[in-house]
XYZ file of C-alpha atoms in Angstrom:
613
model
C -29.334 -66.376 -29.798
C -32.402 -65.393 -31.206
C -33.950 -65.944 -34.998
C -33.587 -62.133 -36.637
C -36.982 -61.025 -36.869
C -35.254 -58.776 -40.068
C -37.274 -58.528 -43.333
C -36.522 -61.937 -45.827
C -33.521 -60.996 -47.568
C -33.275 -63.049 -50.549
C -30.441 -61.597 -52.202
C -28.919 -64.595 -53.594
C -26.274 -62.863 -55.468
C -24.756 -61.607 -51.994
C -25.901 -64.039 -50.063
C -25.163 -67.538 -51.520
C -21.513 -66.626 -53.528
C -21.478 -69.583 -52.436
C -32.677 -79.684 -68.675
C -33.201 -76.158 -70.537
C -36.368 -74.662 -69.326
C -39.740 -76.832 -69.373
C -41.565 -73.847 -70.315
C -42.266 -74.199 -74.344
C -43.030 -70.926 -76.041
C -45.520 -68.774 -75.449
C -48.549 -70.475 -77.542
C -48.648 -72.197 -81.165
C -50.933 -70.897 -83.115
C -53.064 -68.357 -80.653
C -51.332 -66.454 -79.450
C -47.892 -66.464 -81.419
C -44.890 -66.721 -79.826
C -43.280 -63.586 -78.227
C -40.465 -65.071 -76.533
C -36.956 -66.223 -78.120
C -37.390 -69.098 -80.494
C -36.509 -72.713 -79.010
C -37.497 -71.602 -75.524
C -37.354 -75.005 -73.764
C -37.244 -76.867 -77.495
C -33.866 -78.480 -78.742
C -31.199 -75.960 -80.175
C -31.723 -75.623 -83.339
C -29.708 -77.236 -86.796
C -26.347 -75.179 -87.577
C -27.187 -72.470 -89.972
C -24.411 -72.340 -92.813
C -22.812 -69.012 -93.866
C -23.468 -66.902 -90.831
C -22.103 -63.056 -90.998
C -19.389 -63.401 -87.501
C -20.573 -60.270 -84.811
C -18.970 -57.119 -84.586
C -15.148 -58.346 -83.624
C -13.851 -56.989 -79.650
C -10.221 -55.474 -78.638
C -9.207 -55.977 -75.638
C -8.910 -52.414 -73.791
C -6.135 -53.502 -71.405
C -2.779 -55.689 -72.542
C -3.026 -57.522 -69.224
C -6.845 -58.362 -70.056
C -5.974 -60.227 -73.624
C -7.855 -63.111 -74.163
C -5.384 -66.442 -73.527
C -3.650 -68.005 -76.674
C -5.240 -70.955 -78.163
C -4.881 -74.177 -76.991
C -5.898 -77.631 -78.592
C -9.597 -78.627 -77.956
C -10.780 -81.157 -75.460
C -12.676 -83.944 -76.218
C -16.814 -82.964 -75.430
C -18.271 -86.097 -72.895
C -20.075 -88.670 -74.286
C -21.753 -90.861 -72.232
C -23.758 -88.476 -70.068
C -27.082 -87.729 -69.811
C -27.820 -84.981 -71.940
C -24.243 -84.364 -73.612
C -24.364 -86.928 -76.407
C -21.399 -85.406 -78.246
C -18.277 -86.612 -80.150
C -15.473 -84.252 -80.399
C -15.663 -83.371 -83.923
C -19.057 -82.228 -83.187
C -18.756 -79.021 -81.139
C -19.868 -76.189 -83.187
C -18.804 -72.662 -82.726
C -21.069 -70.364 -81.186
C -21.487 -68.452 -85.071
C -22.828 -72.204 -86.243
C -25.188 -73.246 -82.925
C -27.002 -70.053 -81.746
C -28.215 -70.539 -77.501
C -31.434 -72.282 -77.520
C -33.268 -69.215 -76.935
C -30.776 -67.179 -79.517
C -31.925 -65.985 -82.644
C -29.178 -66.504 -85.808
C -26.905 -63.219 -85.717
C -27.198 -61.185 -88.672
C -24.906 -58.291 -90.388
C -26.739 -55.561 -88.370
C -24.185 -53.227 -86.565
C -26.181 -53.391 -83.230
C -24.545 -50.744 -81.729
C -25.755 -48.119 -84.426
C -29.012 -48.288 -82.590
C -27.627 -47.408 -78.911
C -27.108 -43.904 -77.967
C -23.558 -44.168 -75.261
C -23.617 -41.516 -73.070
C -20.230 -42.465 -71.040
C -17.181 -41.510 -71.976
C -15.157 -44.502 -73.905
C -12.349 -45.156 -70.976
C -15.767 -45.498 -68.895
C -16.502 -48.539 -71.418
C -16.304 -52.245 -70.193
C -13.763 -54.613 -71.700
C -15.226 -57.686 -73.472
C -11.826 -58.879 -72.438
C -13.033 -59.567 -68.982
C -16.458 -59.587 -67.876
C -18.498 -61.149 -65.038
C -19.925 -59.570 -61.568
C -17.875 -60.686 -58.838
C -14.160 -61.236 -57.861
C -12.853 -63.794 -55.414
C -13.118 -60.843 -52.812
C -17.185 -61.612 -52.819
C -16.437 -65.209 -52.906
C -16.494 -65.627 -56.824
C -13.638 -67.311 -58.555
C -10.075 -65.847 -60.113
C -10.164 -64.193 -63.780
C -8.578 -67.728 -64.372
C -10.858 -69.795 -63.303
C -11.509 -71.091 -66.799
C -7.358 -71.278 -67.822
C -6.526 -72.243 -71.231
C -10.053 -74.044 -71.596
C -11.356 -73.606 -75.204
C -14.480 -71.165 -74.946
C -16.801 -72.692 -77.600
C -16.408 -76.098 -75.347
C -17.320 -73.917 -72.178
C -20.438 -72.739 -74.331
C -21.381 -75.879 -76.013
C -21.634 -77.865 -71.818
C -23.167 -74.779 -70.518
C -25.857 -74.674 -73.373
C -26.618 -78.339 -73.190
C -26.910 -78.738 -69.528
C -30.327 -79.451 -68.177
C -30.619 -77.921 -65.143
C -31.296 -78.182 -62.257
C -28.900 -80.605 -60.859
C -28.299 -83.259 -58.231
C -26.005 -81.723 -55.819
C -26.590 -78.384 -53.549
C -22.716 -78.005 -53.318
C -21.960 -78.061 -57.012
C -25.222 -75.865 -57.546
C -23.505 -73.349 -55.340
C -19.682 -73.700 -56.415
C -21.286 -73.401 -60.475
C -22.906 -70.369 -59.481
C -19.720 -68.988 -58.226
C -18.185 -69.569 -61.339
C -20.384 -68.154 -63.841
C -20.802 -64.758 -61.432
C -17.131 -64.788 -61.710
C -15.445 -61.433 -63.542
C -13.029 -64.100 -65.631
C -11.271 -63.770 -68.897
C -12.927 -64.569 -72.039
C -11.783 -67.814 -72.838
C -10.199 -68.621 -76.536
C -12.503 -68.949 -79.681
C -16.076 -66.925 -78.504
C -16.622 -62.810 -78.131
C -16.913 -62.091 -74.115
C -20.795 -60.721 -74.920
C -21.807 -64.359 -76.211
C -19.904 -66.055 -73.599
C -21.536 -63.872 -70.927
C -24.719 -64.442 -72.574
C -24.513 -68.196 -71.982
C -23.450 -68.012 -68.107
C -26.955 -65.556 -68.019
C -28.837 -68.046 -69.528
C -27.860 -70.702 -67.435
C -28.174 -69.331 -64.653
C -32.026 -68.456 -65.310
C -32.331 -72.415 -66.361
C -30.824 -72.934 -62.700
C -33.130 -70.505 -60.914
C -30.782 -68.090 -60.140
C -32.806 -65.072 -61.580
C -30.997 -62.401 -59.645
C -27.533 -63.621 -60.374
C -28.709 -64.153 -64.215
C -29.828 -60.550 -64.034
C -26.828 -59.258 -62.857
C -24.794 -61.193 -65.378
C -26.732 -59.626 -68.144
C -26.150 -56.188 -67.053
C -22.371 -56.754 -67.103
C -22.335 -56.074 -70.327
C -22.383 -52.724 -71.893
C -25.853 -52.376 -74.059
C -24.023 -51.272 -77.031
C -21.847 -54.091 -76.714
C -24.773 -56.626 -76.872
C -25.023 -59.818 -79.382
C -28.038 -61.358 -80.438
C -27.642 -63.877 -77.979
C -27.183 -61.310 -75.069
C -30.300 -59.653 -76.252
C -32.256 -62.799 -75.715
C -30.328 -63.718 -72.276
C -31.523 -60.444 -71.315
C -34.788 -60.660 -71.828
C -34.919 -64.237 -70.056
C -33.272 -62.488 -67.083
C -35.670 -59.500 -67.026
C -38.904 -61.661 -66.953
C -37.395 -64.318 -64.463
C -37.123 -61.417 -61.976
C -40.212 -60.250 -63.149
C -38.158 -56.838 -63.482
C -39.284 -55.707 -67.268
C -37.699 -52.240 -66.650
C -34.665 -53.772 -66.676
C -35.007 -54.404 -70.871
C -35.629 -50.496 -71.052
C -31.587 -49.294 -71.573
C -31.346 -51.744 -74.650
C -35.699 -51.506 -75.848
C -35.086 -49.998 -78.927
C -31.706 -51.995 -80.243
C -33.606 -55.161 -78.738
C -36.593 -53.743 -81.017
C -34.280 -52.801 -83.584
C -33.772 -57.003 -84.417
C -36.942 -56.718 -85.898
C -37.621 -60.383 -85.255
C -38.720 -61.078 -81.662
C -41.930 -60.138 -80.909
C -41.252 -59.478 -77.261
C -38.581 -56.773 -77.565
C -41.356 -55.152 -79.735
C -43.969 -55.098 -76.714
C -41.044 -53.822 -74.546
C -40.921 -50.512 -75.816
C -44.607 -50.000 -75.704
C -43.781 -51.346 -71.713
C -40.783 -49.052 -71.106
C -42.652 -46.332 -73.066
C -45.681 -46.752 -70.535
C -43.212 -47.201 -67.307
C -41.479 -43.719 -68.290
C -44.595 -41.924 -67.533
C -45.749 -41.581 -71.569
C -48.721 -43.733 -71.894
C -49.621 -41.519 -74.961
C -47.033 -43.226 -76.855
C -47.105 -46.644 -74.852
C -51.027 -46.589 -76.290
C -50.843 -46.813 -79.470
C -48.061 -49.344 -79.483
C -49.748 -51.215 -77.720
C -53.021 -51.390 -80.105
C -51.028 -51.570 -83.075
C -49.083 -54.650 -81.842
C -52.875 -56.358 -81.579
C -54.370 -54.724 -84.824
C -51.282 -56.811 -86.372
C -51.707 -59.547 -84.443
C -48.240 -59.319 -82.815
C -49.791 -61.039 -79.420
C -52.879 -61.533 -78.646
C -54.393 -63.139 -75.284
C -52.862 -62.867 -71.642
C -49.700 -62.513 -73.045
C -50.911 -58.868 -74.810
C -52.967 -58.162 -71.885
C -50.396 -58.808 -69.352
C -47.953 -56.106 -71.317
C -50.712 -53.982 -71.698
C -50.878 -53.828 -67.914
C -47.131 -53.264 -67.192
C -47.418 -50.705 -69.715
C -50.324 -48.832 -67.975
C -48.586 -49.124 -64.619
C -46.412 -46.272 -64.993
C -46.976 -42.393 -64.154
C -50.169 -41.347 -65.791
C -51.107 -44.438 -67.380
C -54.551 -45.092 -65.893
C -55.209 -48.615 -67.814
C -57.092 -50.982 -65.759
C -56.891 -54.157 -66.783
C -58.295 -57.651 -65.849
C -56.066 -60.716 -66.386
C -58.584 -64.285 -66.373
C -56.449 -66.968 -66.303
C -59.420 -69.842 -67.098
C -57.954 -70.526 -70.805
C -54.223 -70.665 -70.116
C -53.340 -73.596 -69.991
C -49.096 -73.516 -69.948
C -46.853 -70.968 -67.981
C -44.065 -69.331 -69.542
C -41.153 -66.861 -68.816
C -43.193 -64.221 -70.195
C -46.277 -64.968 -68.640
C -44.219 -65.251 -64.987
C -42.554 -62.346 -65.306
C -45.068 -59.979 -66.171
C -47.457 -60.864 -63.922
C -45.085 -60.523 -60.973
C -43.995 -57.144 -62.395
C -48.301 -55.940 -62.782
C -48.944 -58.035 -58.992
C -51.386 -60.259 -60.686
C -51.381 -63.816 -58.554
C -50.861 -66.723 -61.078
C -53.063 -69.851 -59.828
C -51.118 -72.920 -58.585
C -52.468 -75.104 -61.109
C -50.588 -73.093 -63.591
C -48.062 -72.700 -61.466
C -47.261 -76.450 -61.895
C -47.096 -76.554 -65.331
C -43.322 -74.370 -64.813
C -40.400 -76.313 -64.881
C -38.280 -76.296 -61.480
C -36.305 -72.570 -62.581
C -39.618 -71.365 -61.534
C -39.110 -72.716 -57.672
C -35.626 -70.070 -57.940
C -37.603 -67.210 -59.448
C -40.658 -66.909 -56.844
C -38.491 -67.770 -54.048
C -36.578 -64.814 -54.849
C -39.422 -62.584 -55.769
C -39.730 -59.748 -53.387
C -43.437 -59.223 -54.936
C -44.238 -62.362 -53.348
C -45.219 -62.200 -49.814
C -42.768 -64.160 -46.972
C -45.513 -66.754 -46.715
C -46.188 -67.574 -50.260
C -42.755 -67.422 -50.993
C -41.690 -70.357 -48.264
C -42.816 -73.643 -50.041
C -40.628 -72.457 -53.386
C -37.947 -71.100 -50.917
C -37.336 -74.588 -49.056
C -36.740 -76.048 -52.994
C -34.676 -73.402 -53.434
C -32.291 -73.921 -50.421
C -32.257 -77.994 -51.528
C -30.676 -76.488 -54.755
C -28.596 -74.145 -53.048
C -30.155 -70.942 -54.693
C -30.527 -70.102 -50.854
C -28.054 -69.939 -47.737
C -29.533 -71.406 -44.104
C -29.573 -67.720 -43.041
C -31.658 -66.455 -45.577
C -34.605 -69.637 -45.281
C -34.036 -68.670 -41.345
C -34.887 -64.564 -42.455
C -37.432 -66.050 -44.975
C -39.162 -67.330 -41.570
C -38.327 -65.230 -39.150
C -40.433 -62.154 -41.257
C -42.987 -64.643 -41.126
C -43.108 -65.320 -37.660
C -42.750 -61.802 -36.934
C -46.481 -60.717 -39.256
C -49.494 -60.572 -38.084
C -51.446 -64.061 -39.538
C -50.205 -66.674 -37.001
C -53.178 -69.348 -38.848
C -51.314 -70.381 -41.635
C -49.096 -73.747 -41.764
C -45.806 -71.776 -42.461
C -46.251 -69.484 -39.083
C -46.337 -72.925 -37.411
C -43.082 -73.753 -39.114
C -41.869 -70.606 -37.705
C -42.630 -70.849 -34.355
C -41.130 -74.529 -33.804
C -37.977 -72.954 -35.647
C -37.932 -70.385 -33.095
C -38.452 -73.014 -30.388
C -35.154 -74.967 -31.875
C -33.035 -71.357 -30.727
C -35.194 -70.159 -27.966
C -37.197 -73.080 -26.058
C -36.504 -73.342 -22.622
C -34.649 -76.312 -22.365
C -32.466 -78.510 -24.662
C -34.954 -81.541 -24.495
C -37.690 -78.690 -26.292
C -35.273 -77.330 -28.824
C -34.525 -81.156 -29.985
C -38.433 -82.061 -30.195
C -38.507 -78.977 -32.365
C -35.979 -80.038 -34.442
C -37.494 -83.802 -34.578
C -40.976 -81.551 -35.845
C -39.514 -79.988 -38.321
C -37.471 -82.898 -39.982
C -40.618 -85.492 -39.719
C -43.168 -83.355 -41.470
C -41.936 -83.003 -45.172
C -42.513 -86.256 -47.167
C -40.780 -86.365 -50.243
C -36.627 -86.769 -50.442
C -35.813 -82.800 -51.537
C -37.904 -81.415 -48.526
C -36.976 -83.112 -46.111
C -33.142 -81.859 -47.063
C -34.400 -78.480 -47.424
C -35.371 -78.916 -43.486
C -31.920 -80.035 -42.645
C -30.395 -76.758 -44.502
C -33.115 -74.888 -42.307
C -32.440 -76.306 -39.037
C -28.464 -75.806 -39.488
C -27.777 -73.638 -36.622
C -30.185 -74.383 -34.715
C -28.646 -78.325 -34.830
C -25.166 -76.780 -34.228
C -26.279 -75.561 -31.250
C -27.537 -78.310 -29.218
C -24.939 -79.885 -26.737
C -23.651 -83.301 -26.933
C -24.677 -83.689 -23.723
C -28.176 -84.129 -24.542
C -29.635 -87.281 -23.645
C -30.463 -89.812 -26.175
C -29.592 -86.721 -29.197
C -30.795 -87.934 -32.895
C -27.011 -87.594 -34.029
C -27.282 -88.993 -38.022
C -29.672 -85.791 -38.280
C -28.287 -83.504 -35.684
C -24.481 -83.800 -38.102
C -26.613 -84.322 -41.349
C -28.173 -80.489 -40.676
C -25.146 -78.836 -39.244
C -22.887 -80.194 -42.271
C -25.451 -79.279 -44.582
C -24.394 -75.330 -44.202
C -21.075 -76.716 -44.740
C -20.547 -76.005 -41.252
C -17.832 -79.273 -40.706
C -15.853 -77.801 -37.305
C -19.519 -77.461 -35.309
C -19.957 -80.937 -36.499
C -16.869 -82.787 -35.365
C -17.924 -81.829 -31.709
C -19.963 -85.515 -32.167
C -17.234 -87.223 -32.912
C -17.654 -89.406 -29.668
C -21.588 -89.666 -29.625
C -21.085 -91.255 -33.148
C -21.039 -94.534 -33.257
C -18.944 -96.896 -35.170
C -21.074 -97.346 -38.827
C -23.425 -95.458 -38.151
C -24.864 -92.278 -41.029
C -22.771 -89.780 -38.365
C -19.503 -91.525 -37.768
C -19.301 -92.124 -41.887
C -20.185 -88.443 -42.521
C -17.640 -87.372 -39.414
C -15.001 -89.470 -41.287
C -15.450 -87.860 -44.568
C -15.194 -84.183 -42.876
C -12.548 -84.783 -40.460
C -8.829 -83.616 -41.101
C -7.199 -85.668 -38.687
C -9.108 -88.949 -39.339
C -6.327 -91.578 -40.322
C -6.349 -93.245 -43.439
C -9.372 -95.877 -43.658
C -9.060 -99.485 -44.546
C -11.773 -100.910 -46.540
C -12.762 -103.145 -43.819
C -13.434 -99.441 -42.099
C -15.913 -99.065 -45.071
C -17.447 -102.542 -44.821
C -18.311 -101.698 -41.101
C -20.721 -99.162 -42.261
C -24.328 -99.736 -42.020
C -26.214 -96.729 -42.350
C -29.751 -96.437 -42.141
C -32.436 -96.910 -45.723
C -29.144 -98.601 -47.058
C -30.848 -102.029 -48.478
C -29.321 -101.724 -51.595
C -26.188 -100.869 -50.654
C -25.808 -98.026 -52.467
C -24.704 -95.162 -49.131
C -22.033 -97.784 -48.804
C -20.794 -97.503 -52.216
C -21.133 -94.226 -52.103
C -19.269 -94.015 -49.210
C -16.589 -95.261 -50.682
C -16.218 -93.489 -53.644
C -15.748 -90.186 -51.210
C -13.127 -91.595 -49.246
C -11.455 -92.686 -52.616
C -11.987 -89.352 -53.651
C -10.647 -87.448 -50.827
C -7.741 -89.336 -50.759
C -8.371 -91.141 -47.688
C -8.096 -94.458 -48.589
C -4.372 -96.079 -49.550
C -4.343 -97.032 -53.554
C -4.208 -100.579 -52.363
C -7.203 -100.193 -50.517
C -9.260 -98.250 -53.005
C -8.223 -101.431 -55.541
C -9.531 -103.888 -53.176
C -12.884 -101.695 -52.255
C -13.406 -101.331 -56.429
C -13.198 -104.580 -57.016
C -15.503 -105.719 -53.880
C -18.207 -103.309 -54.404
C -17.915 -103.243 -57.989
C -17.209 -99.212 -57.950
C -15.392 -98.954 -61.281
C -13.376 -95.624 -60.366
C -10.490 -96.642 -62.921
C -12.893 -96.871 -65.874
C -12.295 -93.803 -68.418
C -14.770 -92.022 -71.299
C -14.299 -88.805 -72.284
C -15.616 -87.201 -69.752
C -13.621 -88.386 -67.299
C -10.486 -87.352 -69.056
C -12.053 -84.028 -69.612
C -12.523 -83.586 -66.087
C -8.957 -84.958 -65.134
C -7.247 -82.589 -67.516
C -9.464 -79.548 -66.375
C -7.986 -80.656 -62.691
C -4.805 -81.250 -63.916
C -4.297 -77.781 -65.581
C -6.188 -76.011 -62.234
C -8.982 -74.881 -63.638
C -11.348 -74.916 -61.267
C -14.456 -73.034 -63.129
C -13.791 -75.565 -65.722
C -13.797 -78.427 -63.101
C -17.317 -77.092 -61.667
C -18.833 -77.180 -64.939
C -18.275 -80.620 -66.095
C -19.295 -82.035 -62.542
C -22.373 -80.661 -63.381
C -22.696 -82.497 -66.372
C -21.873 -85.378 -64.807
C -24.860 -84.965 -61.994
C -27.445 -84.156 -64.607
C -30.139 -85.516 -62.878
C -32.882 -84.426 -59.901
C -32.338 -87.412 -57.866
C -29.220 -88.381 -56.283
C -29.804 -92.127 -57.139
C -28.823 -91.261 -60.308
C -25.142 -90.313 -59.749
C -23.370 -93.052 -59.718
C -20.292 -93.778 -57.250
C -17.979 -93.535 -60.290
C -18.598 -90.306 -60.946
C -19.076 -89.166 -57.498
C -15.461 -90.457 -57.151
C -13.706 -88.516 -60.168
C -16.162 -85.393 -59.252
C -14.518 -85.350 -55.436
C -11.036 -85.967 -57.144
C -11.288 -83.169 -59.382
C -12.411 -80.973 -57.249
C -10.080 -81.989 -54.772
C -6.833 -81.345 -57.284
C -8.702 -77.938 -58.650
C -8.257 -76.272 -55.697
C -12.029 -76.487 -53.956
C -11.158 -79.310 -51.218
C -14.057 -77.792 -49.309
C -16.452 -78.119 -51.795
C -14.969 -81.919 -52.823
C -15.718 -82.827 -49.035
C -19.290 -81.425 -48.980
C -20.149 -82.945 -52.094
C -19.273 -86.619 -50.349
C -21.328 -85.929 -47.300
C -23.916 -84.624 -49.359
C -24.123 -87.861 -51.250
C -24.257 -89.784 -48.245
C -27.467 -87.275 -46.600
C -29.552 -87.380 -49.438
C -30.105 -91.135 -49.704
């Protein structure tokens, strides 16, 4: 079979259904801020005595938001969620980081509704996809309190360790689920938005933003918005709620967006003057007024040129990204990496970025699992298929094609032995594996002398655990493969620990695969409770110690919630690097899953554990 020579399609909203930003706000002093307040800072101190938004009926009986259960306890112990129970606020007393406090303005005075009202969406339910596009159920979140949801989703720092929890999170927050107890269905979507930007899923952030009805929108959805828009670098997509977003009267940016949309309808004789009386006040000043000033002039009849120097900036932000992929103006790599890692998501899924400069941020991307295999194979195969065959990532093309096309099996496998050898640090060289997927699953175990830990390391990486198991007898006892095989395999009998103390895998000095090892087996359930006591104690794996997490996590299993599940696993892996998950919670992360309902994704999670050390 041959690579598809196709255009990139990045669409990781179709495609994949599979720490707060670093990016402070735009200036300090020159120029001011015209982004959401707290952009990448700490949320902000509860603000007493704040008016509660416009209240939301359910249009539908059936979609009625679930009765109210008791609380659960918020984790402590967990990098980045140092919270006791007592001390989850309500979404009216802790605004989103990037939220501004909500105010007794009827918002939807200032939008103009042209539908009908049965055409109206129901707070009652909102999200973008259904389990039919491989989202989860409306229930996915149960009986879970919503202002819990909120407070772990706003005080995760993303992104995090795992590819397979990256992806199974993603589905959840896409997912067209009830609005849990306790929070209004625009602030809760308005916190799965935001996250999703903080994870570098711009297009699926987007998407969740737009679910919402404009005249339905809560401060906080204003500002998710807005984050969405300029992490696609897709300002249009502010222009349907400019003038309520405007209408705030205290973010800057929602000001310049109407002179933007204004400019972008084909009326630069009204974006004009907007524009020079937002720098006679001293609104914006700098790039940042510049770089709206440009978007402005790029619609119909708006014959503005304008030069953007990027000598004095010295910090990228959301606003500065976005516009300058909406106006085509190339930001310089040096700024470039001052972003935080969101930014990898965004360009990789920027179609104003060319296949080539796209690639480097795409591979990060697929480590993360923003992006499928297919669509890093697309992502190459457009570049293989241009006309500049000089550049390093046409050369990364062509020995991907020779892994599906070379003449021989002995050629495909050096190609594959290229591609996995060049990247040096720990997140690239996984990102090749995720590449190299098919290609692996299609080499023969007949091949003399096959690589097998990597050959099963890249084909299990696309989750692809039946193409796999055809090693099963080229891996040998202990080795990366046979422990990976044993994780994945359905009819592998129950393991002793002494089957565990066999393993050696490879870059194991510290013993840490092995303990790792264990804790998926104990998590899968493939390891008698007599046997899991005995490993614990030998390995020192603590998988019966409890905090509050843990029993958060246990109950969320327990009750089968598995969006609930997702979310506090992610807490739990808060971290870049996989040496900092520890075995304990890799073991009650695979349990939960495993008892939610997402077996798949608890057995993917183990071998990733095991492939990325």
């Amino acid at each position: 079979m041959r690579i598809s020579r196709s255009k990139a399609a990045l669409a990781a909203l179709a495609a994949g259904l599979a720490a707060g930003l670093a990016i402070p706000a735009i200036g300090q002093n020159k120029p001011e801020s015209i982004l959401p307040p707290g952009f990448g800072d700490p949320a902000p101190a509860p603000t007493p005595n704040q008016p509660r938004p416009r209240a939301t009926t359910p249009s539908q009986p059936d979609q009625a938001t679930p009765p109210p259960v008791a609380r659960p306890a918020a984790p402590v112990g967990v990098p980045g969620m140092p919270l006791a129970p007592d001390a989850i606020p309500t979404p009216l007393d802790t605004p989103s980081p990037t939220a501004t406090p909500p105010s007794a303005t009827d918002f939807a005075a200032f939008v103009r509704a042209d539908m009908p009202a049965y055409a109206r969406r129901s707070l009652a339910r909102v999200g973008v996809a259904g389990p039919e596009q491989g989202a989860m159920a409306p229930t996915a979140y149960g009986r879970a309190d919503g202002r819990f949801l909120e407070t772990l989703m706003r005080r995760l720092h993303a992104p995090v360790a795992s590819r397979w929890v990256s992806i199974a999170l993603r589905r959840a927050l896409l997912a067209r689920v009830d609005t849990p107890v306790g929070v209004n269905g625009s602030d809760f979507a308005a916190e799965r938005a935001w996250l999703l930007v903080r994870m570098g899923e711009s297009v699926a952030g987007r998407a969740m933003a737009q679910a919402v009805d404009t005249e339905d929108y809560t401060p906080k959805m204003f500002e998710a918005a807005m984050q969405a828009a300029l992490a696609t670098g897709d300002p249009a997509a502010l222009c349907p709620a400019v003038d309520a977003g405007a209408a705030l009267g205290r973010e800057r940016g929602w000001i310049l967006a109407r002179a933007m949309c204004a400019g972008l309808s084909g009326m630069p004789a009204k974006a004009q003057p907007m524009i020079a009386a937002a720098r006679k006040s001293r609104l914006a000043g700098g790039v940042d007024l510049l770089l709206a000033q440009k978007v402005a002039g790029a619609g119909q009849s708006g014959r503005q040129a304008v030069t953007i120097e990027w000598d004095d900036v010295t910090q990228l932000t959301a606003w500065r990204f976005g516009l300058a992929m909406a106006s085509g103006v190339e930001i310089p790599a040096t700024l470039l990496a001052t972003g935080s890692a969101a930014v990898d998501g965004w360009r990789a899924l920027s179609p104003a970025l060319d296949p080539h400069v796209r690639a480097a941020a795409a591979e990060l991307a697929a480590a993360r699992g923003i992006l499928s295999s297919a669509a890093l194979i697309d992502l190459y195969s457009a570049i293989d298929a241009g006309d500049d065959q000089s550049i390093a990532e046409a050369g990364i093309a062509r020995d991907l094609r020779a892994a599906y096309d070379a003449a021989n099996v002995t050629a495909r496998a050096e190609a594959l032995k290229r591609l996995w050898e060049e990247p040096k640090g720990a997140e690239g060289r996984y990102a090749r594996l995720v590449l190299t997927a098919g290609a692996a699953a299609r080499i023969p175990t007949t091949l003399e002398k096959p690589d097998v830990d990597r050959i099963v390391a890249s084909i299990l990486s696309a989750g692809l655990d039946m193409r796999a198991l055809r090693w099963r007898e080229q891996a040998t006892r202990g080795t990366d493969a046979w422990a990976l095989l044993a994780l994945v395999d359905p009819a592998a009998p129950t393991l002793s620990f002494d089957d565990v103390g066999a393993y050696a895998g490879a870059n194991d000095g510290d013993g840490l695969k092995r303990r790792m090892f264990f804790a998926g087996m104990a998590g899968l359930g493939r390891m008698s409770a007599s046997e899991v006591e005995r490993g614990a104690r030998s390995l020192g794996v603590r998988v019966g110690r409890e905090d509050s997490w843990t029993r958060a996590l246990g109950k969320a299993a327990l009750d089968r919630e598995p969006g609930t599940v997702v979310l506090l696993s992610a807490v739990g892996m808060q971290t870049r690097q996989w040496r900092g998950v520890s075995p304990e919670a890799l073991y009650h992360i695979v349990l939960a899953l495993r008892a939610a309902g997402l077996p798949g994704e608890a057995k993917m999670v183990a071998v990733e554990a095991m492939s990325r050390l």
